[in-house]
């Protein structure tokens, strides 16, 4: 059980990064006094409804899936059932893909904190994948 609790560290770090107000990006434009179009960028938490309201669904979905993966990994740490681990891997994989989705709008919609969230979630998925693979090899 002690070792399974360690699998929680990276997803919890991802949730903490998602709470920070520097992850989700909203780019807005306005007309300046001289008639030119000026742009400004606002950063929000992944849990904020502002990007969601402006049709940037990926940060909110990433945050929800990260919380679900933390809950699943808590259940896995307690029970040790492989089916829960496999479901957690699937949820983590989906959260990694959703965290990369703002890149579809362009690099302007991706932040450094968003990149860190992606890396941490991918790291958690990798650790969980190799831990399950190692456990399978020991059983054989």
Coordinates of C-alpha atoms in Angstrom, one line a residue:
X1 CA 0.0 0.0 0.0
X2 CA 2.9 2.4 0.8
X3 CA 4.1 2.1 -2.8
X4 CA 0.7 2.6 -4.3
X5 CA 0.2 5.8 -2.4
X6 CA 3.3 7.2 -4.2
X7 CA 1.3 7.0 -7.5
X8 CA -0.9 9.8 -6.2
X9 CA 1.9 12.4 -6.0
X10 CA 2.0 13.5 -9.7
X11 CA -1.8 13.7 -10.2
X12 CA -2.1 15.7 -7.0
X13 CA 0.6 18.1 -8.3
X14 CA -1.3 18.4 -11.5
X15 CA -4.5 19.3 -9.6
X16 CA -2.6 21.9 -7.6
X17 CA -1.2 23.4 -10.8
X18 CA -4.7 23.4 -12.3
X19 CA -6.0 25.4 -9.3
X20 CA -3.4 28.2 -9.9
X21 CA -4.8 31.1 -12.0
X22 CA -2.1 30.8 -14.7
X23 CA -3.1 27.8 -16.8
X24 CA -6.1 28.4 -19.0
X25 CA -5.6 31.1 -21.6
X26 CA -8.2 33.5 -23.1
X27 CA -7.1 35.8 -25.9
X28 CA -9.2 38.9 -26.4
X29 CA -9.1 41.6 -29.0
X30 CA -10.3 45.2 -28.9
X31 CA -10.1 48.2 -31.1
X32 CA -7.6 50.8 -30.1
X33 CA -8.1 54.6 -30.4
X34 CA -6.2 54.7 -33.6
X35 CA -8.4 52.0 -35.2
X36 CA -6.0 49.1 -35.0
X37 CA -6.9 45.9 -33.4
X38 CA -5.0 45.2 -30.1
X39 CA -4.9 41.9 -28.4
X40 CA -4.5 41.0 -24.8
X41 CA -4.2 37.7 -23.0
X42 CA -5.9 36.6 -19.7
X43 CA -4.9 33.6 -17.7
X44 CA -7.3 31.7 -15.5
X45 CA -7.5 28.6 -13.4
X46 CA -8.4 25.3 -15.2
X47 CA -11.5 25.2 -12.9
X48 CA -12.6 28.7 -14.0
X49 CA -15.8 28.9 -16.0
X50 CA -14.6 31.9 -18.0
X51 CA -12.6 29.9 -20.6
X52 CA -15.4 27.4 -20.7
X53 CA -17.8 30.2 -21.5
X54 CA -15.6 31.3 -24.3
X55 CA -15.7 27.8 -25.9
X56 CA -12.3 26.6 -24.5
X57 CA -13.6 23.4 -23.0
X58 CA -10.3 21.5 -22.7
X59 CA -9.0 23.1 -19.4
X60 CA -12.2 22.3 -17.5
X61 CA -12.4 18.8 -18.9
X62 CA -8.7 18.3 -18.0
X63 CA -9.3 19.5 -14.5
X64 CA -12.4 17.2 -14.0
X65 CA -10.5 14.2 -15.4
X66 CA -7.5 14.9 -13.2
X67 CA -9.7 14.9 -10.1
X68 CA -11.4 11.7 -11.2
X69 CA -7.9 10.1 -11.7
X70 CA -6.9 11.2 -8.2
X71 CA -10.0 9.6 -6.8
X72 CA -9.4 6.4 -8.7
X73 CA -5.8 6.3 -7.6
X74 CA -6.9 6.7 -3.9
X75 CA -9.2 3.7 -4.4
X76 CA -6.4 1.8 -6.1
X77 CA -4.0 2.7 -3.2
X78 CA -6.5 1.2 -0.7
X79 CA -7.7 -1.9 -2.6
X80 CA -4.9 -2.7 -5.0
X81 CA -7.2 -3.9 -7.7
X82 CA -5.8 -3.9 -11.2
X83 CA -9.1 -3.0 -12.8
X84 CA -9.1 0.3 -10.9
X85 CA -5.5 0.9 -12.0
X86 CA -6.5 0.3 -15.7
X87 CA -9.4 2.7 -15.5
X88 CA -7.1 5.3 -13.9
X89 CA -4.6 4.9 -16.7
X90 CA -7.4 5.5 -19.2
X91 CA -8.6 8.6 -17.4
X92 CA -5.0 9.9 -17.2
X93 CA -4.5 9.3 -20.9
X94 CA -7.7 11.2 -21.7
X95 CA -6.6 14.1 -19.4
X96 CA -3.2 14.3 -21.1
X97 CA -5.0 14.5 -24.5
X98 CA -7.4 17.2 -23.3
X99 CA -4.6 19.1 -21.8
X100 CA -3.0 19.3 -25.2
X101 CA -6.2 20.4 -26.9
X102 CA -5.6 24.2 -26.6
X103 CA -2.8 23.7 -29.0
X104 CA -5.4 23.2 -31.7
X105 CA -6.3 26.9 -31.4
X106 CA -2.6 27.8 -31.7
X107 CA 0.4 28.4 -29.4
X108 CA -1.1 31.6 -28.1
X109 CA -3.7 29.5 -26.2
X110 CA -1.2 27.4 -24.4
X111 CA 0.7 28.6 -21.3
X112 CA 3.8 27.4 -19.5
X113 CA 1.7 26.2 -16.6
X114 CA -0.5 24.3 -19.1
X115 CA 2.7 22.7 -20.4
X116 CA 3.7 21.7 -16.9
X117 CA 0.3 20.2 -16.3
X118 CA 0.6 18.1 -19.4
X119 CA 4.1 16.9 -18.5
X120 CA 3.1 16.0 -14.9
X121 CA 0.0 14.1 -16.1
X122 CA 2.0 12.3 -18.7
X123 CA 4.6 11.5 -16.0
X124 CA 1.9 10.1 -13.7
X125 CA 0.6 8.0 -16.6
X126 CA 4.1 6.7 -17.4
X127 CA 4.8 5.8 -13.8
X128 CA 1.5 4.0 -13.4
X129 CA 2.1 2.1 -16.7
X130 CA 5.6 0.9 -15.8
X131 CA 4.5 0.0 -12.2
X132 CA 1.7 -2.2 -13.5
X133 CA 4.1 -3.7 -16.1
X134 CA 6.6 -4.5 -13.4
X135 CA 3.9 -6.0 -11.2
X136 CA 2.8 -8.2 -14.1
X137 CA 6.4 -9.5 -14.7
X138 CA 6.8 -10.4 -11.1
X139 CA 3.6 -12.4 -11.1
X140 CA 4.6 -14.4 -14.1

